[in-house]
C-alpha positions as CSV (number, residue, x, y, z in Angstrom):
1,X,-2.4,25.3,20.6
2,X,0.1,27.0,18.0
3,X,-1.3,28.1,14.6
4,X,1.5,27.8,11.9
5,X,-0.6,29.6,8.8
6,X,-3.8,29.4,7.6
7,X,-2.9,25.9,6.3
8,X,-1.6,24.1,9.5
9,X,-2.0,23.7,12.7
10,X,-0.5,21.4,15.2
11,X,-2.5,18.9,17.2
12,X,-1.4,16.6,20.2
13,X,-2.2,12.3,19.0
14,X,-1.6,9.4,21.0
15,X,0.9,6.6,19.7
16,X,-0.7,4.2,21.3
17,X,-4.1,4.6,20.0
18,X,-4.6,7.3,17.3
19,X,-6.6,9.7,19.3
20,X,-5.8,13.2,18.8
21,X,-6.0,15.8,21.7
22,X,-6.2,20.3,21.2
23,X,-3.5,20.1,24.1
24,X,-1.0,18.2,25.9
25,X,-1.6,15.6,29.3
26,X,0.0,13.1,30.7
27,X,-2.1,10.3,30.2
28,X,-4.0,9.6,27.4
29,X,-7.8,9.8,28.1
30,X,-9.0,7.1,26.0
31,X,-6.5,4.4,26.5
32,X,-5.4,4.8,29.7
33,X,-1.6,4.9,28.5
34,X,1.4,7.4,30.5
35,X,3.4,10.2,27.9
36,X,2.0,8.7,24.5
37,X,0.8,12.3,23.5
38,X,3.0,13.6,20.8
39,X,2.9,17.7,19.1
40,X,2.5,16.8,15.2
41,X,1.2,19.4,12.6
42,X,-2.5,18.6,10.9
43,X,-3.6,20.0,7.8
44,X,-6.6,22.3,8.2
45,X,-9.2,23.9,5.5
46,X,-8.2,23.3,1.6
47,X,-5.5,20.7,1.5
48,X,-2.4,21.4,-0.4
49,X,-2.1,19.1,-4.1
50,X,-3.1,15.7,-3.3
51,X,-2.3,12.8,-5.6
52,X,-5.5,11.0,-4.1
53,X,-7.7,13.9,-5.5
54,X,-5.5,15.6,-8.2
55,X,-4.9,12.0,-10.2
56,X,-7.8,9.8,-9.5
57,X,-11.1,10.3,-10.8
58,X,-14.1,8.2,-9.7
59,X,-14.9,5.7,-11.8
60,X,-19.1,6.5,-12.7
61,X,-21.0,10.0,-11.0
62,X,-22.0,8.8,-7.7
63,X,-25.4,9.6,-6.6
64,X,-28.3,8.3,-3.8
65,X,-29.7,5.7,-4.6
66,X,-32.2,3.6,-3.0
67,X,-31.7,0.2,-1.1
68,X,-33.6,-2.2,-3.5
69,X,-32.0,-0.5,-6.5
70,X,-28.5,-1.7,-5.3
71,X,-27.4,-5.6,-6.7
72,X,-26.6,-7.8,-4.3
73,X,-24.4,-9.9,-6.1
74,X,-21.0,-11.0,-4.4
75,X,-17.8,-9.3,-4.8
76,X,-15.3,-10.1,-7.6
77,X,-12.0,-12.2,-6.0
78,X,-9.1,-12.4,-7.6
79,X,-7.2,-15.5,-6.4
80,X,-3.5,-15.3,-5.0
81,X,-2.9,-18.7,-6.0
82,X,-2.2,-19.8,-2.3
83,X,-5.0,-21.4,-0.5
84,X,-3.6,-20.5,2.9
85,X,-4.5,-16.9,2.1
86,X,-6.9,-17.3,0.1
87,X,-9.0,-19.0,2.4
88,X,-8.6,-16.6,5.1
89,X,-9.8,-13.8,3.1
90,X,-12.7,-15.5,2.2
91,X,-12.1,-16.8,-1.0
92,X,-9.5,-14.5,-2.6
93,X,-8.8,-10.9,-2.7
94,X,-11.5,-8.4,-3.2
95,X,-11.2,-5.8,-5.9
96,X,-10.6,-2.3,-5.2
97,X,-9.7,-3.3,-0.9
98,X,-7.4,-2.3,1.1
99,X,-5.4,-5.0,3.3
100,X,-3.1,-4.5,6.2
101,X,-0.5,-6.8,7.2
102,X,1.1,-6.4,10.6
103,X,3.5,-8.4,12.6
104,X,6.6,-8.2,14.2
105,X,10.0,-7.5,12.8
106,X,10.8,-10.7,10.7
107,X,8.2,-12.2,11.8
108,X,7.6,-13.3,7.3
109,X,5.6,-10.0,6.4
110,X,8.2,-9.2,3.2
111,X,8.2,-12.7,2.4
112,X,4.8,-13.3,2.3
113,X,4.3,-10.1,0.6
114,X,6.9,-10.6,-2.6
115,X,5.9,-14.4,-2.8
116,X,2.7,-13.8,-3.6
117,X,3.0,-11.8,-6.4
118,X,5.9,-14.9,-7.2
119,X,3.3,-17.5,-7.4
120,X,0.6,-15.6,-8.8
121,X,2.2,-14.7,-12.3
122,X,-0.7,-13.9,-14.1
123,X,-1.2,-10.5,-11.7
124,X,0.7,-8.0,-12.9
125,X,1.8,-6.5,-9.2
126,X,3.8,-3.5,-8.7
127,X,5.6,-3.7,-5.6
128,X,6.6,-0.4,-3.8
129,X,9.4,-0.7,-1.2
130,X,10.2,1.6,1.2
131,X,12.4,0.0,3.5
132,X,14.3,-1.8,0.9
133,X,16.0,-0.8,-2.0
134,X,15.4,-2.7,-5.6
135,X,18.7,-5.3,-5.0
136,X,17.5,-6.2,-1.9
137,X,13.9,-7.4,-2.9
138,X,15.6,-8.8,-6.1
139,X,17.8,-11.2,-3.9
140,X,14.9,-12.1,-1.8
141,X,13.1,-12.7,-4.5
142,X,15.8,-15.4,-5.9
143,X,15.9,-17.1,-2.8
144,X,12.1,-17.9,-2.8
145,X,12.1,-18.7,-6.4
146,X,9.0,-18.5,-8.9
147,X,7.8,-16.6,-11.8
148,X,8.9,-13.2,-12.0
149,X,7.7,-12.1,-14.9
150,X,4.9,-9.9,-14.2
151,X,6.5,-8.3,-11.3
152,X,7.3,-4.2,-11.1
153,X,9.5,-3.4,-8.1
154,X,9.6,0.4,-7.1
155,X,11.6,2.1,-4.8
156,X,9.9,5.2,-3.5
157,X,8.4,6.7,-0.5
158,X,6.5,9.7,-1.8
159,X,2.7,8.9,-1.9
160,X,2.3,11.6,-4.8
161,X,4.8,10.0,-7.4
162,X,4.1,6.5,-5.7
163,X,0.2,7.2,-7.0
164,X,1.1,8.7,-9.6
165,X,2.9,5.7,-11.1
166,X,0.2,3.3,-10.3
167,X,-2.0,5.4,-12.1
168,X,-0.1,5.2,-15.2
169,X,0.9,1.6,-15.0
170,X,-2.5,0.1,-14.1
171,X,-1.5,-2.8,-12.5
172,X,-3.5,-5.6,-10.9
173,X,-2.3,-5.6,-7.9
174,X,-0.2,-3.2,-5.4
175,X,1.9,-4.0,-2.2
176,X,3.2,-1.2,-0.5
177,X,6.0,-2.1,2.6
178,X,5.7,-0.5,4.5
179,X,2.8,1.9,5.4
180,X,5.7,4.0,8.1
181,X,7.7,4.7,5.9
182,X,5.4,6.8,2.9
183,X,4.6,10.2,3.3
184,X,3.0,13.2,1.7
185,X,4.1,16.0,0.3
186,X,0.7,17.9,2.0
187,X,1.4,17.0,5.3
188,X,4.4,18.8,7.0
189,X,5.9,15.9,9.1
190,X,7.9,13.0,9.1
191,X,7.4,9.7,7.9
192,X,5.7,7.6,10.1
193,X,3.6,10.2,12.2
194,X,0.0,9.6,12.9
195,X,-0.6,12.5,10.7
196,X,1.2,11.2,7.5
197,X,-0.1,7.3,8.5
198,X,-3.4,8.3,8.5
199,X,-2.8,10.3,5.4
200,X,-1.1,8.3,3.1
201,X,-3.9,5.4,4.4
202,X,-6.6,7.3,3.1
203,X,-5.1,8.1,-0.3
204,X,-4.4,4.8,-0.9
205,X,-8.1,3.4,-0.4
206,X,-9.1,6.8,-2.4
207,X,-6.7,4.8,-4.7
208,X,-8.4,1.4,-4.1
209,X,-12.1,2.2,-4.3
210,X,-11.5,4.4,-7.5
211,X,-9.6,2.4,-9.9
212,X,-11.4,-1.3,-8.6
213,X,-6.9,-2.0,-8.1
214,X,-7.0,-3.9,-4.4
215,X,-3.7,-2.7,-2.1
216,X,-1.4,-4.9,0.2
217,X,-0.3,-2.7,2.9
218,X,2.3,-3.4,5.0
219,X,2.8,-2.2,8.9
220,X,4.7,-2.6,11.9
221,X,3.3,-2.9,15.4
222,X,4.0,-1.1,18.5
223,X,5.8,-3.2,21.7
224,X,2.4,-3.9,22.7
225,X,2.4,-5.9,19.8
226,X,-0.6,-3.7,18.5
227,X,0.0,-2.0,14.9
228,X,1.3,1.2,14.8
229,X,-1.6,3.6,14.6
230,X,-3.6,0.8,15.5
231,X,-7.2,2.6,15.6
232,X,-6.7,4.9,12.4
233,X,-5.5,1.8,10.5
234,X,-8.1,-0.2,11.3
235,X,-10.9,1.7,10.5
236,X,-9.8,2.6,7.2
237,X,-9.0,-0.4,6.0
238,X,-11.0,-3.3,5.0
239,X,-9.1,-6.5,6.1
240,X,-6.8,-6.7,8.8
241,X,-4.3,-9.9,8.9
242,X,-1.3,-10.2,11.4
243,X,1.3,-12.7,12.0
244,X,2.0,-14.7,15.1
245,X,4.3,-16.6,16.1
246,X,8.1,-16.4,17.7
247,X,10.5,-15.6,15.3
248,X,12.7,-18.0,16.3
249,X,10.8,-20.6,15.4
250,X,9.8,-21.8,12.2
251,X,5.6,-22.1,12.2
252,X,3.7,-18.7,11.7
253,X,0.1,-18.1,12.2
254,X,-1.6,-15.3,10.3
255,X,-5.1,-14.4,12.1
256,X,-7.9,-12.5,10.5
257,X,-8.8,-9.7,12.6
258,X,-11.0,-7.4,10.7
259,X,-12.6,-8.6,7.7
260,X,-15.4,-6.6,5.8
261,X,-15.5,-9.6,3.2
262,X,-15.4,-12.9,5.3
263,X,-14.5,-14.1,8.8
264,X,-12.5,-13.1,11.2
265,X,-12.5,-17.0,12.6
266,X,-10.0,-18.4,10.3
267,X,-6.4,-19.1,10.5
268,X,-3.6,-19.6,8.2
269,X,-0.2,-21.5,9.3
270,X,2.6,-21.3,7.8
271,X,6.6,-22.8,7.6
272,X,9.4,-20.8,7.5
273,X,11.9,-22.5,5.3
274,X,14.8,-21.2,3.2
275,X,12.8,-21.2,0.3
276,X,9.9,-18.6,2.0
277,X,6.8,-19.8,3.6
278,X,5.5,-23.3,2.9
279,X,2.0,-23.5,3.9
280,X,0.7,-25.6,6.5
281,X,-2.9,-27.3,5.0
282,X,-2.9,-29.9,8.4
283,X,-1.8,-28.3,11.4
284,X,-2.3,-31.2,13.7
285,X,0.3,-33.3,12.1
286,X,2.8,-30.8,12.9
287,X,2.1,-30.4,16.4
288,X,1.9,-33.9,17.3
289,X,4.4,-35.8,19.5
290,X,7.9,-36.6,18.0
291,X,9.0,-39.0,20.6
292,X,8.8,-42.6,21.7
293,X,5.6,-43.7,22.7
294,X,5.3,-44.6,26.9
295,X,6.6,-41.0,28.2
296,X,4.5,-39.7,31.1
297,X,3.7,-36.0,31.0
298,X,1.9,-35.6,27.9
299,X,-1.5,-35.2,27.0
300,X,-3.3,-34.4,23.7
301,X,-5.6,-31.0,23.6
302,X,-8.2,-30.8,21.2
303,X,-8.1,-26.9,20.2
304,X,-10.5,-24.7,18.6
305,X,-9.0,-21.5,17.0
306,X,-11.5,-19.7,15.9
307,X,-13.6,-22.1,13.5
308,X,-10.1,-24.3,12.8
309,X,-9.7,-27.1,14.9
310,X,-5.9,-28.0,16.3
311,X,-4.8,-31.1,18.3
312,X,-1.4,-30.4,19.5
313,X,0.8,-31.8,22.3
314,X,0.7,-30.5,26.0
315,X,4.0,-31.5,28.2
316,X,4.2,-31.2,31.8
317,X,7.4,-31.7,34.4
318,X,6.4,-32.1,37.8
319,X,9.3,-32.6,39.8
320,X,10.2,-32.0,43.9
321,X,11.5,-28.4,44.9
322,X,14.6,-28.2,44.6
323,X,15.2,-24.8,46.2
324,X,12.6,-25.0,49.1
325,X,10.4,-22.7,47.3
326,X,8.1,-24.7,44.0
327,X,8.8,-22.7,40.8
328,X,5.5,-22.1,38.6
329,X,6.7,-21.9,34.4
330,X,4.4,-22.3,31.7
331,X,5.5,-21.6,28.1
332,X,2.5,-20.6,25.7
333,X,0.1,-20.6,28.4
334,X,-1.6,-18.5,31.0
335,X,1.0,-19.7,34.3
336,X,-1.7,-17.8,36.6
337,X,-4.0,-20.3,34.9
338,X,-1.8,-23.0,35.6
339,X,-2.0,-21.5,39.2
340,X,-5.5,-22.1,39.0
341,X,-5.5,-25.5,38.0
342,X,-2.8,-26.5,40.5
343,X,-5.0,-25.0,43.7
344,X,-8.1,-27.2,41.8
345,X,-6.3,-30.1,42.1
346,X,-4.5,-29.8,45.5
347,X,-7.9,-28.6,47.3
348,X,-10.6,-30.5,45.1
349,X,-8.9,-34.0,44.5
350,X,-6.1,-33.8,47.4
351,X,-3.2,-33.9,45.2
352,X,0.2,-32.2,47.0
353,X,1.9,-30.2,44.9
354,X,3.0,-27.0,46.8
355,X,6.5,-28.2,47.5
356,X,7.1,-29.5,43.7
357,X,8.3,-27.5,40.9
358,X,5.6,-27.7,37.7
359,X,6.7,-26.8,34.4
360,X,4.5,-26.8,31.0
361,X,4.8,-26.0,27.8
362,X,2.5,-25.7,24.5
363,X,4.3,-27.6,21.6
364,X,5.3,-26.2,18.5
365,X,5.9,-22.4,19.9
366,X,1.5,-22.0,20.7
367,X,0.2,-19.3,22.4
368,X,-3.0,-21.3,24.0
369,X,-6.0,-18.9,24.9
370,X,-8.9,-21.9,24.4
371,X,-10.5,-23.1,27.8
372,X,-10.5,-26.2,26.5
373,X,-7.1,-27.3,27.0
374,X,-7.4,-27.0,31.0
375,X,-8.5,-30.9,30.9
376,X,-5.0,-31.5,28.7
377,X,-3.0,-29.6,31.3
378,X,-4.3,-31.3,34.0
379,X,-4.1,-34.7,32.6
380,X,-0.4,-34.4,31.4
381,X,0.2,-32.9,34.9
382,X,-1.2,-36.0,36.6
383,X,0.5,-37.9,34.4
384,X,4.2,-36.4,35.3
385,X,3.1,-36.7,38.8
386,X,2.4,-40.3,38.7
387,X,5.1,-41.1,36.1
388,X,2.5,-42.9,34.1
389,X,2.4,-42.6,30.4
390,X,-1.5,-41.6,28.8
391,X,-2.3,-43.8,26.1
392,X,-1.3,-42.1,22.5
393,X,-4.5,-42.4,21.2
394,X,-6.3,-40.4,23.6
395,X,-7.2,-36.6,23.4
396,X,-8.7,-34.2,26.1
397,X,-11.3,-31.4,25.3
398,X,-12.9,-29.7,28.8
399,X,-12.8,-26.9,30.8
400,X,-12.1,-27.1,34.8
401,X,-14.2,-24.7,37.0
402,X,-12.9,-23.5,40.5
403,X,-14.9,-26.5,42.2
404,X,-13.4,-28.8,39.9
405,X,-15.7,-29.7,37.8
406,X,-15.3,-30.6,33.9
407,X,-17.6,-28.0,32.0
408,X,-18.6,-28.2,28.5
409,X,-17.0,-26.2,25.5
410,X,-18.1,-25.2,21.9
411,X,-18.3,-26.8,18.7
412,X,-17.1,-30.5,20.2
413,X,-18.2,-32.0,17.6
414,X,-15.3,-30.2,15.1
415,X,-13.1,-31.1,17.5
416,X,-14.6,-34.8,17.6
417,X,-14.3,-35.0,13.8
418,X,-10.8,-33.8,13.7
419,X,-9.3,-36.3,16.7
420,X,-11.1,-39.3,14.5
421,X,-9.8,-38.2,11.2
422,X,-6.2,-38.3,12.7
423,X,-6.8,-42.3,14.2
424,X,-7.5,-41.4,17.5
425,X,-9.6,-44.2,19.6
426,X,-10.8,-41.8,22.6
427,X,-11.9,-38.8,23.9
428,X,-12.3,-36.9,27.5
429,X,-15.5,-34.3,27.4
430,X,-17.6,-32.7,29.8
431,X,-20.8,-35.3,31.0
432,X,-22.6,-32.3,30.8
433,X,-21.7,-31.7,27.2
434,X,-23.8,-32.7,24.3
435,X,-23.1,-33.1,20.6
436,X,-24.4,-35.1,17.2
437,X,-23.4,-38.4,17.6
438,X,-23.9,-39.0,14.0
439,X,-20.1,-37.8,13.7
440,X,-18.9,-40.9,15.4
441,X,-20.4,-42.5,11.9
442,X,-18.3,-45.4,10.3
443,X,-15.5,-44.3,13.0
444,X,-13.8,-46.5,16.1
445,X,-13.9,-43.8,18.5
446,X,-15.6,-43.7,22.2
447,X,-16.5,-40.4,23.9
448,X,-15.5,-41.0,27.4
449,X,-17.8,-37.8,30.0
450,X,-16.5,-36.8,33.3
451,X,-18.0,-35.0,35.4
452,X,-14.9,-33.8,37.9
453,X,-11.1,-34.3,38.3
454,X,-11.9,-37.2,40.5
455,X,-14.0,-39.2,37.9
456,X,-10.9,-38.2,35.3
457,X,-8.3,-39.5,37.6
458,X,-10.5,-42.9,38.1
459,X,-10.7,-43.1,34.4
460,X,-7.2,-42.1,33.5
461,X,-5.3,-44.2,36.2
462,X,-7.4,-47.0,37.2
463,X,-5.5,-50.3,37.0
């Protein structure tokens, strides 16, 4: 390893996740990933000016102090006047934290990031751009509309001046887009390195803690669709959101995934329109059928992500081979899954479908990961197969096990609640399932258990 000074030195970090290495390999010991070890220079012994120490100044002397001594009251919030994100963060944005914001490219992370400072008018939000120069966010900032009175756009990538500024300004609130593009002077290496990430991360919650002012940070992820400098990032910030969703489409999802003040089981959606994101306060009513009534193939899943529960449409085409050999596609869900299912149902119930070509598809652009949709699958399945149309007001909620049997899943009741609130009249569990009845209160709805895909297809297609 190559000493440049007594300041430097030059250290070997993996880009896929953060680790840093004395020398060079080939694959990266801790993640398992091929030529992902990059040569960057690290700072060693007495750092060279630093805006995070030379500018800031704690706020009181900090000293130990015992357990009991410490108040337990809750954290102050500031709210972002949308409810979408608000909610997610566990009631509003917590003063002095750091947040990062991750997703792909224009996937909504710059809209999301200017409107909220739009909407929120009473913030006063200084917006640092990296990527984009003043004109830019301006005519973004037109097309979504709202109050921009109280909004500070600043074009620079130097963390020094960039703290600097905020220092002197005071602001409520500070988005910086994007974290890959900032650098510091006291690092000798490009923007975007793990060195300078890591860097400029840390002076900006120095920044956060010290002044109580709470930081939106923007990032990119890697191809893996993990963010870039995934494991440094996350531990040193305190709330981790990214967006899902294909960019072609118009609905995004924004997940919690780290969260030192709330959950991590919530879930925003959102609507891209031309006007920026609109958010989504009922998702079911966006992902149920927009067709005529009597088509066969479909089948209604009752979802759970995380605590949010989701009933959205599942549409199957079963169809003869064509080309002598069946094609397996599934859109938004696992197709060795679907694999799965189809051996259950050819060796468990007897139904034929090597020679016939099975597509499926998760409406509204899903990515499906809930065991609980396997009964939905195989009941829109069935359904194509027979050409029989399942009754509209029916929903599905069940896992299928190898043997074929229908086994319970978590929190039905949410899901009960949420397929009565939107008028449905039945729904498929496990028999071996249990739950409060008292949420079938003052509702018309009947809880139908099965026990196996034979007992389904009796009580799905019985005449």
């Amino acid at each position: 390893m190559a000493v440049q000074g007594n300041k430097g030195k030059t250290a070997f970090f993996c880009t896929n996740c953060g680790n840093e290495f004395s020398k060079w390999m080939g694959r990266c010991p801790s993640c398992g990933q091929w030529n992902t070890l990059q040569e960057q220079t690290v700072v060693t012994g007495k750092p060279a000016k630093n805006a995070s120490s030379e500018h800031l100044r704690p706020l009181s002397e900090s000293k130990p102090m015992h357990l009991h001594e410490i108040g337990s009251a809750q954290e102050r919030r500031i709210s972002l006047s949308n409810g979408e994100v608000d909610r997610l963060l566990g009631g509003g944005l917590v003063e002095g934290s750091l947040v990062l914001l991750g997703g792909e490219p224009g996937i909504g992370k710059s809209t999301l990031s200017i409107q909220i400072p739009l909407g929120c008018p009473s913030l006063k939000t200084l917006y640092v751009s990296g990527e984009e120069s003043p004109r830019q966010v301006k005519m973004r900032a037109d097309r979504i509309g709202g109050d921009n009175s109280n909004v500070y756009i600043y074009s620079e990538t130097r963390m020094e001046a960039i703290l600097k500024e905020a220092e002197a300004m005071r602001p409520d609130l500070v988005i910086v887009d994007s974290v890959q593009t900032m650098f510091s002077e006291a690092i000798d290496s490009s923007a975007g390195s793990v060195s300078q990430i890591k860097e400029t991360a840390s002076m900006l919650l120095h920044f956060a803690k010290y002044t109580g002012i709470p930081v939106i940070l923007i990032g990119h992820i890697t191809k893996d669709g993990y963010i870039a400098g995934p494991k440094l990032l996350e531990h040193i910030v305190d709330v981790v959101l990214q967006f899902e969703g294909d960019d072609r489409g118009s609905y995004r999802l924004l997940r919690s995934i780290k969260n030192r003040f709330g959950s991590t089981s919530e879930l925003a959606v959102f609507e891209m329109t031309s006007g920026g994101l609109r958010e989504v306060t009922n998702p079911s009513e966006m992902l149920m059928p927009m067709h005529e009534q009597g088509l066969s193939g479909t089948a209604i899943a009752a979802m759970l992500d995380g605590l949010r529960p989701f009933l959205f449409e599942v549409q199957a085409l079963v169809s003869s081979a064509a080309y002598g050999t069946a094609q397996r596609s599934s859109t938004g869900f696992d197709v060795r899954r679907l694999n799965m299912l189809l051996a259950v149902l050819e060796k468990r119930a007897g139904f034929k479908l090597t020679m016939k070509d099975v597509f499926l598809n998760m409406a509204g652009g899903l990515k499906v990961t809930d065991p609980a949709c396997d009964l939905a699958v195989v009941s829109a399945v069935l359904s194509s197969n027979f050409d029989y149309a399942l009754p509209s007001d029916v929903c599905f909620a069940g896992e299928v096990g190898l043997s074929g049997e229908i086994r319970p899943v978590g929190q039905v009741e949410r899901r009960i609640t949420e397929a009565l609130r939107l008028g449905f009249r039945k729904v498929y569990i496990s028999k071996y399932a249990s739950f409060d009845k008292s949420v079938l209160a003052g509702g018309d709805m009947q809880v139908v258990k099965v026990g196996d895909i034979p007992s389904l297809v009796k009580a799905l297609f019985r005449s």
